[in-house]
Amino acid sequence: MTIQIACLPGDGIGPEVAESVETVLEAVAKKFNQDIKVERYLIGGCAIDETGSPLPQETIDACKKANAVFLGAIGGPRWDDPNASVRPEQGLLKLRSELGVFSNIRPLTVFPKLLSASPLKEEVLKGVDFVVVRELTGGIYFGEKTRGKDFATDECRYSVQEVERITKVACELAIQRNKKLTSVDKANVLETSRLWRDVVSGYVAENYPEIELEHQLVDSCAMKMIQNPAHFDVILTENMFGDILSDEASVLAGSMGLLASSSIGEDCGLFEPIHGSAPDIAGQGIANPYASILSAAMMLRWLSLENEAKAVEAAVYSAIENGVLTRDLDKNSDTSTKDATLAVIEYL
Ligand code: IPM
Ligand code: MG
């Protein structure tokens, strides 16, 4: 059976890391005798330039038809005009919503080799291993927006059903891990957060009584993530808090270039590094490809190719442990994106 992957390289370093993923998938196909076919489609700023739309219909159709989607990164200063009517980010949000990928999983692992790459003290980082489960297709990202002459609004809305289905995903993950769940909200201020807290409490009590559930306010969670990150196991949160907390979490790992993510819905899977398009280093061939390659591993796992996924992860870990580090992880290094990718393939 042919496995069809829609690859959306996007902008900035997106095409560079997408190429790494394509090379690794080719090597996986060869090694494991799989028929993996990757086709590229437009999204983001480059799509605006070519078609006027950040998410052309052709891309949507191809993503829906494919078995899985890989996305590099989108956006950049070229399309940053605050008054522009179309923005690259709209393409990504529309894609998430069209594919219905409401559940965004962002695992954080701290590699022993990279303890010194993080600005935090090594003793704080010991044993840190948690996952952020971010609701991805609701909340303030998708509410109605208005702009008047001297005001603006962004509506934040959540339904019980939206909160329940993401809670279920987090609970399933917690069950496979340590049965510990931290739900993050701002229930002292926001009505949507009070609904969130009620629904999560009720859902866990009724369906997963074996899970130890705690609630944290997002501001205090942001602080604890730096003070005592080893406290966390599975963090469940809404769209915008998850966006912010996952960037913060990447600092613990030493670089944004390490964090992978999966976005899953009823029948679609979208896989992307959590980092952005890094316009400051785009085109130089020095971007860290590991987050993208690890996202591809999550993709393989989701496609039920567990051995393939494990092999790719193990290859990335070996490359890291053997000191194949791009400049974001070792500022004296001249390891290129290609070098790192080839190292992964070699370990594979
Ligand atoms: C992310 C990104 C996106 C988000 C942007 C590019 C729209 O920051 O995936 O974390 O805010 O969701
Ligand atoms: Mg983000």
Tab-separated table of C-alpha atoms and ligand atoms in Angstrom:
chain	number	residue	atom	x	y	z
A	1	MET	CA	0.000	0.000	0.000
A	2	THR	CA	1.269	3.456	-0.889
A	3	ILE	CA	1.472	5.904	2.003
A	4	GLN	CA	0.734	9.383	0.672
A	5	ILE	CA	2.291	12.280	2.573
A	6	ALA	CA	1.372	15.862	1.756
A	7	CYS	CA	4.411	18.005	2.539
A	8	LEU	CA	3.856	21.712	3.124
A	9	PRO	CA	7.307	23.313	3.408
A	10	GLY	CA	6.019	26.884	3.871
A	11	ASP	CA	8.343	29.834	4.497
A	12	GLY	CA	11.727	30.713	5.987
A	13	ILE	CA	13.537	27.613	7.209
A	14	GLY	CA	10.392	25.552	6.456
A	15	PRO	CA	11.673	24.291	3.074
A	16	GLU	CA	15.053	23.394	4.620
A	17	VAL	CA	13.604	21.266	7.422
A	18	ALA	CA	10.987	19.809	5.072
A	19	GLU	CA	13.783	18.610	2.831
A	20	SER	CA	15.371	16.868	5.832
A	21	VAL	CA	12.089	15.103	6.522
A	22	GLU	CA	11.770	14.039	2.897
A	23	THR	CA	15.312	12.626	2.952
A	24	VAL	CA	14.683	10.739	6.200
A	25	LEU	CA	11.349	9.351	4.950
A	26	GLU	CA	13.106	8.123	1.819
A	27	ALA	CA	15.666	6.321	3.957
A	28	VAL	CA	12.903	4.845	6.157
A	29	ALA	CA	11.019	3.635	3.080
A	30	LYS	CA	14.139	1.925	1.808
A	31	LYS	CA	15.167	0.369	5.102
A	32	PHE	CA	11.709	-0.919	5.989
A	33	ASN	CA	10.571	-1.644	2.460
A	34	GLN	CA	7.644	0.770	2.603
A	35	ASP	CA	6.123	2.694	-0.268
A	36	ILE	CA	6.066	6.292	0.973
A	37	LYS	CA	5.180	8.967	-1.539
A	38	VAL	CA	5.713	12.626	-0.616
A	39	GLU	CA	4.212	15.504	-2.593
A	40	ARG	CA	4.717	19.201	-1.925
A	41	TYR	CA	1.986	21.838	-1.701
A	42	LEU	CA	1.850	25.543	-0.964
A	43	ILE	CA	0.940	27.175	2.348
A	44	GLY	CA	1.713	30.473	4.077
A	45	GLY	CA	3.542	33.470	2.664
A	46	CYS	CA	4.842	31.699	-0.426
A	47	ALA	CA	1.274	30.619	-1.188
A	48	ILE	CA	0.083	34.231	-0.868
A	49	ASP	CA	2.801	35.302	-3.302
A	50	GLU	CA	1.901	32.645	-5.839
A	51	THR	CA	-1.860	32.392	-5.541
A	52	GLY	CA	-3.078	35.284	-3.392
A	53	SER	CA	-4.275	32.817	-0.725
A	54	PRO	CA	-2.314	31.494	2.289
A	55	LEU	CA	-4.088	28.139	1.867
A	56	PRO	CA	-5.031	27.368	-1.739
A	57	GLN	CA	-7.904	24.919	-2.283
A	58	GLU	CA	-5.484	22.538	-4.003
A	59	THR	CA	-3.528	22.243	-0.745
A	60	ILE	CA	-6.659	21.574	1.322
A	61	ASP	CA	-7.811	18.875	-1.088
A	62	ALA	CA	-4.385	17.223	-1.176
A	63	CYS	CA	-4.108	17.235	2.636
A	64	LYS	CA	-7.539	15.663	3.021
A	65	LYS	CA	-6.656	12.972	0.511
A	66	ALA	CA	-3.213	12.213	1.938
A	67	ASN	CA	-2.620	9.688	4.732
A	68	ALA	CA	-0.796	12.371	6.745
A	69	VAL	CA	0.479	15.918	6.415
A	70	PHE	CA	3.870	17.367	7.300
A	71	LEU	CA	4.249	21.124	7.678
A	72	GLY	CA	7.547	23.035	7.937
A	73	ALA	CA	6.896	26.590	9.125
A	74	ILE	CA	5.071	29.658	7.937
A	75	GLY	CA	5.351	33.446	8.075
A	76	GLY	CA	8.058	36.057	7.942
A	77	PRO	CA	8.665	39.805	7.981
A	78	ARG	CA	7.775	40.094	4.303
A	79	TRP	CA	4.122	39.361	5.097
A	80	ASP	CA	4.042	41.034	8.505
A	81	ASP	CA	2.150	44.210	7.612
A	82	PRO	CA	-0.383	44.484	10.472
A	83	ASN	CA	-2.910	45.991	8.101
A	84	ALA	CA	-2.611	43.305	5.448
A	85	SER	CA	-5.904	41.569	4.741
A	86	VAL	CA	-4.281	38.170	4.280
A	87	ARG	CA	-1.576	36.727	6.538
A	88	PRO	CA	0.397	33.457	6.334
A	89	GLU	CA	-0.850	32.409	9.797
A	90	GLN	CA	-4.431	32.365	8.510
A	91	GLY	CA	-3.349	29.531	6.231
A	92	LEU	CA	-2.196	27.384	9.129
A	93	LEU	CA	-5.253	28.122	11.264
A	94	LYS	CA	-7.569	27.347	8.360
A	95	LEU	CA	-5.681	24.113	7.686
A	96	ARG	CA	-6.039	22.990	11.311
A	97	SER	CA	-9.699	23.814	11.229
A	98	GLU	CA	-10.370	22.216	7.794
A	99	LEU	CA	-8.634	19.018	8.908
A	100	GLY	CA	-10.384	19.142	12.293
A	101	VAL	CA	-7.134	18.456	14.121
A	102	PHE	CA	-8.281	19.552	17.571
A	103	SER	CA	-5.656	17.749	19.602
A	104	ASN	CA	-2.103	19.055	19.576
A	105	ILE	CA	0.510	16.997	21.403
A	106	ARG	CA	3.848	18.607	22.196
A	107	PRO	CA	6.217	16.309	24.099
A	108	LEU	CA	9.208	17.705	25.934
A	109	THR	CA	12.305	15.644	26.547
A	110	VAL	CA	15.484	16.983	28.054
A	111	PHE	CA	18.493	15.188	26.577
A	112	PRO	CA	21.332	14.549	29.067
A	113	LYS	CA	23.811	15.767	26.464
A	114	LEU	CA	21.995	19.092	26.178
A	115	LEU	CA	21.580	20.019	29.841
A	116	SER	CA	24.054	22.851	29.401
A	117	ALA	CA	22.248	24.191	26.292
A	118	SER	CA	19.375	25.386	28.487
A	119	PRO	CA	19.655	28.640	30.460
A	120	LEU	CA	18.259	26.799	33.506
A	121	LYS	CA	20.438	25.058	36.075
A	122	GLU	CA	21.136	21.387	35.399
A	123	GLU	CA	19.708	20.295	38.758
A	124	VAL	CA	16.338	21.877	37.834
A	125	LEU	CA	16.284	20.003	34.526
A	126	LYS	CA	16.992	16.518	35.862
A	127	GLY	CA	14.164	14.105	35.129
A	128	VAL	CA	12.092	16.563	33.135
A	129	ASP	CA	9.776	14.724	30.762
A	130	PHE	CA	6.295	16.071	30.118
A	131	VAL	CA	3.751	16.507	27.353
A	132	VAL	CA	1.627	19.531	26.584
A	133	VAL	CA	-1.811	18.617	25.249
A	134	ARG	CA	-3.112	21.750	23.588
A	135	GLU	CA	-6.648	22.238	22.310
A	136	LEU	CA	-6.053	23.424	18.743
A	137	THR	CA	-9.235	24.340	16.906
A	138	GLY	CA	-11.179	26.440	19.404
A	139	GLY	CA	-10.865	29.304	21.849
A	140	ILE	CA	-9.733	32.820	21.144
A	141	TYR	CA	-7.860	31.790	17.982
A	142	PHE	CA	-11.113	30.987	16.244
A	143	GLY	CA	-13.649	33.349	17.855
A	144	GLU	CA	-15.201	36.280	16.057
A	145	LYS	CA	-12.873	39.245	15.617
A	146	THR	CA	-13.970	42.838	15.290
A	147	ARG	CA	-12.042	46.014	14.706
A	148	GLY	CA	-13.516	49.474	15.213
A	149	LYS	CA	-11.847	52.837	14.860
A	150	ASP	CA	-10.634	52.832	18.444
A	151	PHE	CA	-11.214	49.308	19.699
A	152	ALA	CA	-10.866	45.645	18.803
A	153	THR	CA	-12.300	42.395	20.135
A	154	ASP	CA	-11.444	38.687	19.997
A	155	GLU	CA	-14.128	36.353	21.221
A	156	CYS	CA	-13.067	33.336	23.283
A	157	ARG	CA	-15.598	30.511	23.180
A	158	TYR	CA	-15.474	26.876	24.246
A	159	SER	CA	-18.230	24.292	24.210
A	160	VAL	CA	-18.533	21.387	26.642
A	161	GLN	CA	-18.002	18.974	23.756
A	162	GLU	CA	-14.759	20.672	22.705
A	163	VAL	CA	-13.391	20.507	26.239
A	164	GLU	CA	-14.468	16.898	26.734
A	165	ARG	CA	-12.873	15.532	23.587
A	166	ILE	CA	-9.460	17.089	24.326
A	167	THR	CA	-9.711	15.977	27.972
A	168	LYS	CA	-10.218	12.429	26.744
A	169	VAL	CA	-7.020	12.653	24.662
A	170	ALA	CA	-5.057	13.942	27.660
A	171	CYS	CA	-6.494	11.216	29.909
A	172	GLU	CA	-5.570	8.462	27.461
A	173	LEU	CA	-2.038	9.810	27.409
A	174	ALA	CA	-1.909	10.117	31.204
A	175	ILE	CA	-3.010	6.494	31.519
A	176	GLN	CA	-0.071	5.366	29.361
A	177	ARG	CA	2.292	7.511	31.418
A	178	ASN	CA	2.111	8.212	35.155
A	179	LYS	CA	-1.631	8.836	35.620
A	180	LYS	CA	-0.960	12.458	36.542
A	181	LEU	CA	-2.770	15.306	34.818
A	182	THR	CA	-2.379	19.063	35.272
A	183	SER	CA	-5.169	21.098	33.709
A	184	VAL	CA	-4.225	24.719	33.112
A	185	ASP	CA	-6.673	27.608	32.897
A	186	LYS	CA	-7.366	31.116	34.168
A	187	ALA	CA	-10.506	30.249	36.106
A	188	ASN	CA	-10.083	33.162	38.518
A	189	VAL	CA	-10.824	35.555	35.637
A	190	LEU	CA	-12.231	33.870	32.521
A	191	GLU	CA	-15.666	32.295	32.147
A	192	THR	CA	-14.357	29.907	29.468
A	193	SER	CA	-11.773	28.752	32.018
A	194	ARG	CA	-14.470	28.125	34.648
A	195	LEU	CA	-16.320	25.984	32.112
A	196	TRP	CA	-13.006	24.271	31.256
A	197	ARG	CA	-12.313	23.467	34.900
A	198	ASP	CA	-15.838	22.150	35.554
A	199	VAL	CA	-15.840	19.956	32.473
A	200	VAL	CA	-12.342	18.558	33.051
A	201	SER	CA	-13.115	17.788	36.718
A	202	GLY	CA	-16.378	16.062	35.878
A	203	TYR	CA	-14.990	14.144	32.922
A	204	VAL	CA	-11.963	12.810	34.765
A	205	ALA	CA	-13.965	11.879	37.881
A	206	GLU	CA	-16.506	10.008	35.815
A	207	ASN	CA	-14.293	8.298	33.244
A	208	TYR	CA	-10.762	8.147	34.626
A	209	PRO	CA	-11.036	8.071	38.445
A	210	GLU	CA	-7.539	6.510	38.624
A	211	ILE	CA	-5.970	9.705	37.280
A	212	GLU	CA	-4.632	12.203	39.781
A	213	LEU	CA	-5.935	15.551	38.508
A	214	GLU	CA	-4.775	18.998	39.569
A	215	HIS	CA	-5.770	22.422	38.287
A	216	GLN	CA	-3.314	25.267	37.899
A	217	LEU	CA	-3.759	28.857	36.889
A	218	VAL	CA	-1.754	29.629	33.779
A	219	ASP	CA	0.353	32.387	35.339
A	220	SER	CA	1.416	30.205	38.225
A	221	CYS	CA	1.969	27.237	35.884
A	222	ALA	CA	4.311	29.393	33.776
A	223	MET	CA	6.314	30.100	36.914
A	224	LYS	CA	6.382	26.487	38.137
A	225	MET	CA	7.506	25.292	34.728
A	226	ILE	CA	10.756	27.151	35.360
A	227	GLN	CA	11.009	26.548	39.119
A	228	ASN	CA	10.197	22.853	39.174
A	229	PRO	CA	9.541	21.492	35.684
A	230	ALA	CA	9.997	17.870	36.823
A	231	HIS	CA	6.654	18.265	38.644
A	232	PHE	CA	4.733	18.030	35.370
A	233	ASP	CA	3.679	14.948	33.461
A	234	VAL	CA	0.692	15.621	31.206
A	235	ILE	CA	-0.396	19.250	30.894
A	236	LEU	CA	-3.853	19.819	29.424
A	237	THR	CA	-4.744	23.297	28.282
A	238	GLU	CA	-6.668	25.484	25.860
A	239	ASN	CA	-5.407	26.865	22.583
A	240	MET	CA	-3.658	30.111	23.481
A	241	PHE	CA	-2.255	29.005	26.855
A	242	GLY	CA	-0.880	25.911	25.111
A	243	ASP	CA	0.793	28.044	22.471
A	244	ILE	CA	2.540	30.144	25.089
A	245	LEU	CA	3.451	27.350	27.514
A	246	SER	CA	4.907	25.154	24.781
A	247	ASP	CA	7.316	27.884	23.685
A	248	GLU	CA	8.314	28.302	27.314
A	249	ALA	CA	8.800	24.543	27.627
A	250	SER	CA	11.149	24.512	24.644
A	251	VAL	CA	13.622	26.595	26.640
A	252	LEU	CA	13.983	23.681	29.060
A	253	ALA	CA	15.072	21.442	26.195
A	254	GLY	CA	17.723	23.940	25.159
A	255	SER	CA	16.260	24.916	21.802
A	256	MET	CA	12.987	25.338	19.966
A	257	GLY	CA	14.664	23.279	17.285
A	258	LEU	CA	13.995	20.114	19.296
A	259	LEU	CA	10.252	20.148	19.942
A	260	ALA	CA	8.033	18.092	17.679
A	261	SER	CA	4.267	18.066	17.557
A	262	SER	CA	1.324	16.142	16.252
A	263	SER	CA	-2.132	17.532	15.591
A	264	ILE	CA	-4.778	14.867	15.353
A	265	GLY	CA	-8.493	14.873	14.596
A	266	GLU	CA	-11.119	12.256	13.772
A	267	ASP	CA	-9.267	11.062	10.702
A	268	CYS	CA	-6.507	13.527	9.864
A	269	GLY	CA	-2.990	13.942	11.223
A	270	LEU	CA	-0.829	17.029	10.784
A	271	PHE	CA	2.765	16.961	12.002
A	272	GLU	CA	4.973	19.991	12.474
A	273	PRO	CA	7.894	21.282	14.524
A	274	ILE	CA	6.722	23.816	17.119
A	275	HIS	CA	9.276	26.375	15.954
A	276	GLY	CA	8.524	29.110	13.468
A	277	SER	CA	10.058	30.081	10.156
A	278	ALA	CA	13.172	31.707	11.741
A	279	PRO	CA	13.642	34.321	9.005
A	280	ASP	CA	16.934	35.428	10.607
A	281	ILE	CA	18.646	32.178	9.603
A	282	ALA	CA	16.535	31.161	6.603
A	283	GLY	CA	18.419	30.102	3.490
A	284	GLN	CA	21.698	29.541	5.337
A	285	GLY	CA	21.352	25.780	5.681
A	286	ILE	CA	21.960	25.870	9.436
A	287	ALA	CA	18.468	25.249	10.827
A	288	ASN	CA	18.073	22.421	13.329
A	289	PRO	CA	16.122	19.645	11.550
A	290	TYR	CA	15.582	17.452	14.651
A	291	ALA	CA	12.180	18.864	15.639
A	292	SER	CA	10.933	18.168	12.132
A	293	ILE	CA	12.440	14.707	11.951
A	294	LEU	CA	10.942	13.883	15.368
A	295	SER	CA	7.586	15.175	14.086
A	296	ALA	CA	7.960	12.771	11.167
A	297	ALA	CA	8.549	9.999	13.718
A	298	MET	CA	5.278	10.963	15.433
A	299	MET	CA	3.679	10.782	12.000
A	300	LEU	CA	5.030	7.281	11.379
A	301	ARG	CA	3.720	6.153	14.766
A	302	TRP	CA	0.289	7.601	14.020
A	303	LEU	CA	0.346	5.702	10.716
A	304	SER	CA	0.883	2.520	12.805
A	305	LEU	CA	4.517	2.233	11.660
A	306	GLU	CA	5.789	1.815	15.216
A	307	ASN	CA	9.117	0.175	14.340
A	308	GLU	CA	9.855	2.874	11.800
A	309	ALA	CA	8.959	5.596	14.326
A	310	LYS	CA	11.168	4.073	17.010
A	311	ALA	CA	14.085	3.720	14.598
A	312	VAL	CA	13.873	7.383	13.573
A	313	GLU	CA	13.674	8.536	17.197
A	314	ALA	CA	16.597	6.355	18.186
A	315	ALA	CA	18.622	7.727	15.260
A	316	VAL	CA	17.950	11.331	16.311
A	317	TYR	CA	18.850	10.511	19.933
A	318	SER	CA	22.106	8.917	18.784
A	319	ALA	CA	22.975	11.917	16.638
A	320	ILE	CA	22.364	14.229	19.609
A	321	GLU	CA	24.207	12.067	22.126
A	322	ASN	CA	27.147	11.863	19.726
A	323	GLY	CA	27.341	15.622	19.533
A	324	VAL	CA	25.929	16.264	16.073
A	325	LEU	CA	24.523	19.640	17.051
A	326	THR	CA	23.477	22.599	14.946
A	327	ARG	CA	24.351	26.131	16.006
A	328	ASP	CA	21.221	26.672	18.134
A	329	LEU	CA	22.538	23.944	20.470
A	330	ASP	CA	26.250	24.623	20.247
A	331	LYS	CA	27.205	28.113	19.216
A	332	ASN	CA	30.679	27.076	18.081
A	333	SER	CA	29.361	24.369	15.802
A	334	ASP	CA	29.352	24.514	12.017
A	335	THR	CA	27.105	21.467	11.661
A	336	SER	CA	24.635	22.203	8.876
A	337	THR	CA	21.035	21.060	8.462
A	338	LYS	CA	22.298	18.578	5.892
A	339	ASP	CA	25.062	17.246	8.193
A	340	ALA	CA	22.547	16.636	10.971
A	341	THR	CA	20.118	14.968	8.576
A	342	LEU	CA	22.816	12.714	7.138
A	343	ALA	CA	23.904	11.773	10.658
A	344	VAL	CA	20.342	10.679	11.430
A	345	ILE	CA	20.248	8.604	8.272
A	346	GLU	CA	23.554	7.027	9.122
A	347	TYR	CA	22.334	6.027	12.615
A	348	LEU	CA	19.130	4.759	11.076
B	1	IPM	C1	2.372	27.384	16.894
B	1	IPM	C2	2.489	28.722	16.215
B	1	IPM	C3	1.144	29.079	15.587
B	1	IPM	C4	0.112	29.161	16.709
B	1	IPM	C5	1.141	30.373	14.751
B	1	IPM	C6	2.190	30.342	13.669
B	1	IPM	C7	-0.196	30.682	14.185
B	1	IPM	O1	2.919	29.680	17.109
B	1	IPM	O2	2.031	26.394	16.203
B	1	IPM	O3	2.635	27.300	18.098
B	1	IPM	O4	0.008	30.200	17.378
B	1	IPM	O5	-0.585	28.187	16.913
B	2	MG	MG	3.483	28.888	18.989
